[in-house]
Tab-separated table of C-alpha atoms and ligand atoms in Angstrom:
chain	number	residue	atom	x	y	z
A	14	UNK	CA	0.000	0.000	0.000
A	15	UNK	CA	1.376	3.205	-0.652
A	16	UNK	CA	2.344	5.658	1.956
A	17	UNK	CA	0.877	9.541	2.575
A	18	UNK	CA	-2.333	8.706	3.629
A	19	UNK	CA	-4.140	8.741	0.736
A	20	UNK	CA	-6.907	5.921	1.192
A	21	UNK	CA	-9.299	4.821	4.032
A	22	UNK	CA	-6.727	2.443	6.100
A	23	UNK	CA	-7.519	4.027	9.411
A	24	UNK	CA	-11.066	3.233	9.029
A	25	UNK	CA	-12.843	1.801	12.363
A	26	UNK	CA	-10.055	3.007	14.823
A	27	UNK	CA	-10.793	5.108	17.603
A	28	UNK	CA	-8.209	7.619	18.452
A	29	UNK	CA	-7.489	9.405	21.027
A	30	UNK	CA	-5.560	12.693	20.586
A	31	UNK	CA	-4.325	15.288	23.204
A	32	UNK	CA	-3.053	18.688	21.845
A	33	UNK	CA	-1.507	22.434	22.743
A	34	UNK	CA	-0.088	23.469	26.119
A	35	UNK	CA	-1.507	23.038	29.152
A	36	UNK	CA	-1.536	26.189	31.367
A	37	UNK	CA	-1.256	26.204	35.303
A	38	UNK	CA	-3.017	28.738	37.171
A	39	UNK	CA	-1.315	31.438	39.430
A	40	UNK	CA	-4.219	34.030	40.282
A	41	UNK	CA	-7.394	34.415	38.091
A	42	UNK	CA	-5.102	36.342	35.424
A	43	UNK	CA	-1.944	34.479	35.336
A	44	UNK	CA	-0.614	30.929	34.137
A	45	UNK	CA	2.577	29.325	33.661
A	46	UNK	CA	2.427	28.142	29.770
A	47	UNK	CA	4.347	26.882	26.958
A	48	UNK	CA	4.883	28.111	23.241
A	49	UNK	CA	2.608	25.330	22.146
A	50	UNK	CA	-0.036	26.494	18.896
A	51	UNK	CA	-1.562	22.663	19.247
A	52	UNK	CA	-0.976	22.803	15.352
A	53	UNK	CA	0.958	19.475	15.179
A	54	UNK	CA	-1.607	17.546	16.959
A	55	UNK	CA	-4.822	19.085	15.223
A	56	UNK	CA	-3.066	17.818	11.906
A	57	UNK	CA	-2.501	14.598	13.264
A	58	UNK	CA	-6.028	14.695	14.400
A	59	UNK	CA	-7.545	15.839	10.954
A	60	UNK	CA	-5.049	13.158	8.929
A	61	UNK	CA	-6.347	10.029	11.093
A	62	UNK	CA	-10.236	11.517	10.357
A	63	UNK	CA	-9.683	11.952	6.679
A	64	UNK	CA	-8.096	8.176	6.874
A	65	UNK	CA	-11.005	6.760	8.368
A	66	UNK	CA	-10.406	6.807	12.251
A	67	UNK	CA	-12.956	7.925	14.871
A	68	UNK	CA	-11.068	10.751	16.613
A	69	UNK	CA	-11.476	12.479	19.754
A	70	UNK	CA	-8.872	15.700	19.714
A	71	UNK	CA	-8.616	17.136	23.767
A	72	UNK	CA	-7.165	20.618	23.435
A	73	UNK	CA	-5.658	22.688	25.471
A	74	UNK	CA	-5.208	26.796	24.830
A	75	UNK	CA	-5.435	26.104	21.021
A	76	UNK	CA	-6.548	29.103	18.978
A	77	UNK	CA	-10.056	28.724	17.783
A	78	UNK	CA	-8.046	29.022	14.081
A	79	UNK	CA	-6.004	25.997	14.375
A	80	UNK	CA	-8.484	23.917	15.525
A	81	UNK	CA	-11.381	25.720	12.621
A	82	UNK	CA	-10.804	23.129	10.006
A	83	UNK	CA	-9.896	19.510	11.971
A	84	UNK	CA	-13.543	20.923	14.499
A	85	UNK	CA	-16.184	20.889	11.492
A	86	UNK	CA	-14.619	17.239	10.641
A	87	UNK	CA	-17.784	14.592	11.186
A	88	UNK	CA	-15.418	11.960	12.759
A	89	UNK	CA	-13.678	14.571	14.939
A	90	UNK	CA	-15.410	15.416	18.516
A	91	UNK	CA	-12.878	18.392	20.499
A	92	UNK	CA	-12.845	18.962	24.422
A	93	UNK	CA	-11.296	21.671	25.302
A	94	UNK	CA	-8.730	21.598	28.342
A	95	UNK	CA	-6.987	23.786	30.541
A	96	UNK	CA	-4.801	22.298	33.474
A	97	UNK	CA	-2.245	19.089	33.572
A	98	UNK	CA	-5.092	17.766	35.396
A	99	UNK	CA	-7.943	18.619	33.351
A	100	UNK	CA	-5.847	16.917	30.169
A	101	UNK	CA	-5.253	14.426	32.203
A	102	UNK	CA	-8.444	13.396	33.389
A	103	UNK	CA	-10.013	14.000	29.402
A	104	UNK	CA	-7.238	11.995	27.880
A	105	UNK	CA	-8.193	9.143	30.857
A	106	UNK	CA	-11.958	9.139	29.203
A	107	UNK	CA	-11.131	9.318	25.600
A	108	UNK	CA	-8.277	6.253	26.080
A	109	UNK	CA	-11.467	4.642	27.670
A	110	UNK	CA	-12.526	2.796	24.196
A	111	UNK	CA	-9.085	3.879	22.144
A	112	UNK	CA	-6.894	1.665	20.067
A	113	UNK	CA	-4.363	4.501	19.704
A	114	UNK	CA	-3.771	7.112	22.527
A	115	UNK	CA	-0.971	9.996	21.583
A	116	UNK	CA	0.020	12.465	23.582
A	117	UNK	CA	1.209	15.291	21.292
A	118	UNK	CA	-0.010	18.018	23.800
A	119	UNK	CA	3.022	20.026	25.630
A	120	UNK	CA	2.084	19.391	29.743
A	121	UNK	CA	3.467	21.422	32.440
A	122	UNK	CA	5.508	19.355	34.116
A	123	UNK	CA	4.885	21.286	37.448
A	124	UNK	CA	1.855	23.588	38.683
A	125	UNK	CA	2.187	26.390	41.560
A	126	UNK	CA	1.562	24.797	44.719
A	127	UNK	CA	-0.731	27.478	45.585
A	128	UNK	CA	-3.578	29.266	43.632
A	129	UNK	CA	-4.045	32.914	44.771
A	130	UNK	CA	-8.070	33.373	44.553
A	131	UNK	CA	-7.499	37.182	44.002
A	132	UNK	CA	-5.207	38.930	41.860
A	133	UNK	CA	-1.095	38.757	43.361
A	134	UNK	CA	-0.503	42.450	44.048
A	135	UNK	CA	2.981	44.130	44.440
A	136	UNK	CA	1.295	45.796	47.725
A	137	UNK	CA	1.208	42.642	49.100
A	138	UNK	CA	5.075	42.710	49.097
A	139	UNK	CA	8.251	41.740	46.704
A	140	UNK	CA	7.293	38.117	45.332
A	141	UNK	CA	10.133	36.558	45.441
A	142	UNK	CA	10.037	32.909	44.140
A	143	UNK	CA	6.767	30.447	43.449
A	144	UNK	CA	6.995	27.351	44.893
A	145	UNK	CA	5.941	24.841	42.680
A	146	UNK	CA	4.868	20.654	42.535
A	147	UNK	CA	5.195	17.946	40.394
A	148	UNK	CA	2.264	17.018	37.961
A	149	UNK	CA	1.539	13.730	37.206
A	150	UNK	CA	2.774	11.727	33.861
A	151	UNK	CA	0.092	11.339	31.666
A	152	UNK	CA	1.139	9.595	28.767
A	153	UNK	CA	3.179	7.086	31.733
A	154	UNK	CA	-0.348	6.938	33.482
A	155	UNK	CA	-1.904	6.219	29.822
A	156	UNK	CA	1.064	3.481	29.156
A	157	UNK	CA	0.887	1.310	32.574
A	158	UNK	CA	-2.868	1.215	32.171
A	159	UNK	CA	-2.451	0.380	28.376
A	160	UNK	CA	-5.426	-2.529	26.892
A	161	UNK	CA	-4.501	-5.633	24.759
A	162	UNK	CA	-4.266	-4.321	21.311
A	163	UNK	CA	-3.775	-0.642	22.545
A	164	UNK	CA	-0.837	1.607	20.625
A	165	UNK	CA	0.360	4.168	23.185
A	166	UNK	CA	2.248	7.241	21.095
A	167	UNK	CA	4.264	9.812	22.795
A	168	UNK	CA	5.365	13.348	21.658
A	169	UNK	CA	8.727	14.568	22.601
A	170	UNK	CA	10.306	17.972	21.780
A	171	UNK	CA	14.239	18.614	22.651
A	172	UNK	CA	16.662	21.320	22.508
A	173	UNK	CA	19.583	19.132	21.509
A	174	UNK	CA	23.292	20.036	20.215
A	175	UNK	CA	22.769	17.615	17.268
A	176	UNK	CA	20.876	14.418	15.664
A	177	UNK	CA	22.715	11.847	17.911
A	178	UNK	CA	21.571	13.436	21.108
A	179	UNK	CA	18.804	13.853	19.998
A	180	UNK	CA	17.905	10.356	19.129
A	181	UNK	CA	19.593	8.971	22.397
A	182	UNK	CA	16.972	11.072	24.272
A	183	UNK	CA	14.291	9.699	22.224
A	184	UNK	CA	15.459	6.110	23.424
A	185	UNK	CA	15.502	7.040	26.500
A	186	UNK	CA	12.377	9.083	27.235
A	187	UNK	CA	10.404	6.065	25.237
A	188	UNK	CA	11.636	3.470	27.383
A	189	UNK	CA	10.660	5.606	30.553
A	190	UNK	CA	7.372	5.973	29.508
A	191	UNK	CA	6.618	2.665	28.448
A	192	UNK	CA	4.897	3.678	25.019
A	193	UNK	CA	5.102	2.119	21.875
A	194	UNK	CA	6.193	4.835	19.977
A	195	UNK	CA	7.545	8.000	20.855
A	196	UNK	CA	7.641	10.949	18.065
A	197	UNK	CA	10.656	13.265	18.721
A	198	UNK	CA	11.427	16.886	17.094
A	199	UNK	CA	14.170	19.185	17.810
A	200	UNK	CA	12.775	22.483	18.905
A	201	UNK	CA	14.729	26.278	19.582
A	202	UNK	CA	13.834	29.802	19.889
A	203	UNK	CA	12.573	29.673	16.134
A	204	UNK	CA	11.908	26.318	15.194
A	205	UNK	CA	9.371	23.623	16.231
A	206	UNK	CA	6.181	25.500	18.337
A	207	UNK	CA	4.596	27.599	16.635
A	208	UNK	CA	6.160	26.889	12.963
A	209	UNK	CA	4.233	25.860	9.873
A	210	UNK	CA	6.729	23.117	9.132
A	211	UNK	CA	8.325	20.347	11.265
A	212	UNK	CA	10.527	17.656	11.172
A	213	UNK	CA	10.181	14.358	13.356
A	214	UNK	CA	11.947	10.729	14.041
A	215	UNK	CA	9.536	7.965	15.094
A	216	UNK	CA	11.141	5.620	17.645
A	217	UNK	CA	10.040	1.896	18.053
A	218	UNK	CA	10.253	-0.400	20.889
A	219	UNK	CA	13.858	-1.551	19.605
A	220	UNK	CA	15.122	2.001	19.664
A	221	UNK	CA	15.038	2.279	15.987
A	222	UNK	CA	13.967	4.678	14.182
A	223	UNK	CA	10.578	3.210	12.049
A	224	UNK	CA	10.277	6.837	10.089
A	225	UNK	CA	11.580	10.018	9.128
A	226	UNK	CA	9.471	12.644	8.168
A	227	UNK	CA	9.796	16.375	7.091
A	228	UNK	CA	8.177	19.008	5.735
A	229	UNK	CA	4.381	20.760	6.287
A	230	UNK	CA	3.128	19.640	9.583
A	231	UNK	CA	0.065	17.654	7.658
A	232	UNK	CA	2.788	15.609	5.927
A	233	UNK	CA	4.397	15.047	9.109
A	234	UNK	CA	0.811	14.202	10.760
A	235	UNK	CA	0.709	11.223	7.403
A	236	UNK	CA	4.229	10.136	8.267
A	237	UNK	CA	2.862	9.647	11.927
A	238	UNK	CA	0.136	7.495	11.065
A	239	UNK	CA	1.792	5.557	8.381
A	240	UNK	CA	3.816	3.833	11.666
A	241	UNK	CA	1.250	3.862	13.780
A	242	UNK	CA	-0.338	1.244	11.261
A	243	UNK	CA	2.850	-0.743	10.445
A	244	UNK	CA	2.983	-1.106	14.301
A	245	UNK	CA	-0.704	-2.414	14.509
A	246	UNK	CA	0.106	-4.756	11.518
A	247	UNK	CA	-2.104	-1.938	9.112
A	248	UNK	CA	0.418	-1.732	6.512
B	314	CTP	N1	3.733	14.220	29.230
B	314	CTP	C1	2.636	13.861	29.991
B	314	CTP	N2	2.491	14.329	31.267
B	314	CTP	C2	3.431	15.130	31.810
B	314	CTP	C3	4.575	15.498	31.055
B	314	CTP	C4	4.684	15.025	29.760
B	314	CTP	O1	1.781	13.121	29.496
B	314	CTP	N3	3.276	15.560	33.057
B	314	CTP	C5	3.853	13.674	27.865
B	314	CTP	C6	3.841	14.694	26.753
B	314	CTP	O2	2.534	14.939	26.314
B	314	CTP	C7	4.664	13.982	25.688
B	314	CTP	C8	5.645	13.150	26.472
B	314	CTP	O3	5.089	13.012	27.781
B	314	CTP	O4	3.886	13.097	24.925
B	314	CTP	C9	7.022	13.689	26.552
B	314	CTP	O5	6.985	14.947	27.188
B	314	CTP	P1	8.327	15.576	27.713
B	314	CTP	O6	8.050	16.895	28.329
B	314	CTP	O7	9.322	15.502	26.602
B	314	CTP	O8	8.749	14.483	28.809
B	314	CTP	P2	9.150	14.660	30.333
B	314	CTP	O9	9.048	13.293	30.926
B	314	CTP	O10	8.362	15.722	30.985
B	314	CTP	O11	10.687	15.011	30.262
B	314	CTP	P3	11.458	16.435	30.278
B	314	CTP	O12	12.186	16.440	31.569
B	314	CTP	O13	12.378	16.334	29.090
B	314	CTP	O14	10.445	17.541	30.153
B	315	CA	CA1	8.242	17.896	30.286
């Protein structure tokens, strides 16, 4: 079959899809955030649709434009999140009936340990440091609770000195999270969140690398899904 994504081989999967940057309250006006857009994931989202899957996309701070097109898809149903926890417990539901879970959403790997109900004024005093506390792991949560038959995907973006670290970290974080496949792209100041193009390594449960993929972020999204289904024995 040929690759790109351009028949019906996803059809009858349900897929589960998280997306964006999660953002942790501080007062009523202020987060901690990422640079996320959620672009990546609402192509991978719209891709899987347009090959047939069933897709549930959870969102989190996404611009209502990103998330315009893969929204008015029949096959795509969007929750919108917040918090680490929100995601969490969304992406816990939608994984509920799932045969592929992926976690391409950028979580805050720690939230403010407290939540100031007003506003943090500078008449309050200097404010000098926030303490902070770990979230949980998701996509490990996601992975240790993994069904029979269930492909667990994770997302990972580095800020690496070259290709060779950045594939050892892939190895690495995939083994640590006990997925199937972890996704990896290099990001920087310019490159990565936020960009119109992208450029990814899939990693398999050897370590190898099963794809290489470049280019618009809905040929990346294709690339994605073409190892998803050689994993599951599609292709
Ligand atoms: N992830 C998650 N829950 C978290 C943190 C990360 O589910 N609390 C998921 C992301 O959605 C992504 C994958 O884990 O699919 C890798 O995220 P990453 O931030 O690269 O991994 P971390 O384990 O947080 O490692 P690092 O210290 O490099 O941030
Ligand atoms: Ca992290």
């Amino acid at each position: 079959s040929v690759s790109g994504g351009v028949d019906d081989d996803l059809t009858g999967l349900r897929v589960a899809v998280s997306t964006g940057g999660t953002r942790e309250p501080l007062d009523p006006v202020r987060f901690l955030g990422n640079r996320s857009s959620g672009r990546q994931g609402a192509e991978i989202a719209a891709a899987a649709a347009r090959r047939g899957a069933r897709v549930t996309l959870v969102a989190a701070s996404v611009d209502d434009g990103v998330l315009d097109e893969v929204s008015r898809h029949p096959r795509v149903s969007v929750v919108r999140a917040e918090t680490a926890a929100e995601l969490g417990d969304a992406m816990t539901d939608a994984a509920g009936d799932a045969d592929v879970v992926m976690m391409v959403a950028a979580v805050a790997d720690y939230r403010p340990a407290e939540v100031s109900d007003r506003k943090l004024r500078k008449e309050d005093g200097p404010l000098a440091s926030i303490t902070l506390v770990p979230n949980d792991d998701i996509l490990a949560g996601l992975a240790a609770a993994r069904r029979d038959g269930q492909t667990v995907v994770g997302f990972a973006a580095e800020t690496v000195d070259g290709p060779a670290e950045m594939l050892e970290r892939a190895r690495r974080k995939r083994e640590r999270k006990g997925v199937d496949l972890l996704v990896v792209n290099e990001v920087g100041w310019s490159t990565g969140f936020g960009a119109g193009e992208n450029a990814v390594a899939v990693i398999g449960a050897d370590g190898e690398v099963v794809v290489e993929a470049s280019g618009s972020k809905a040929v990346v999204a294709d690339a994605v899904w073409d190892a998803i289904a050689s994993a599951r024995g599609i292709r």
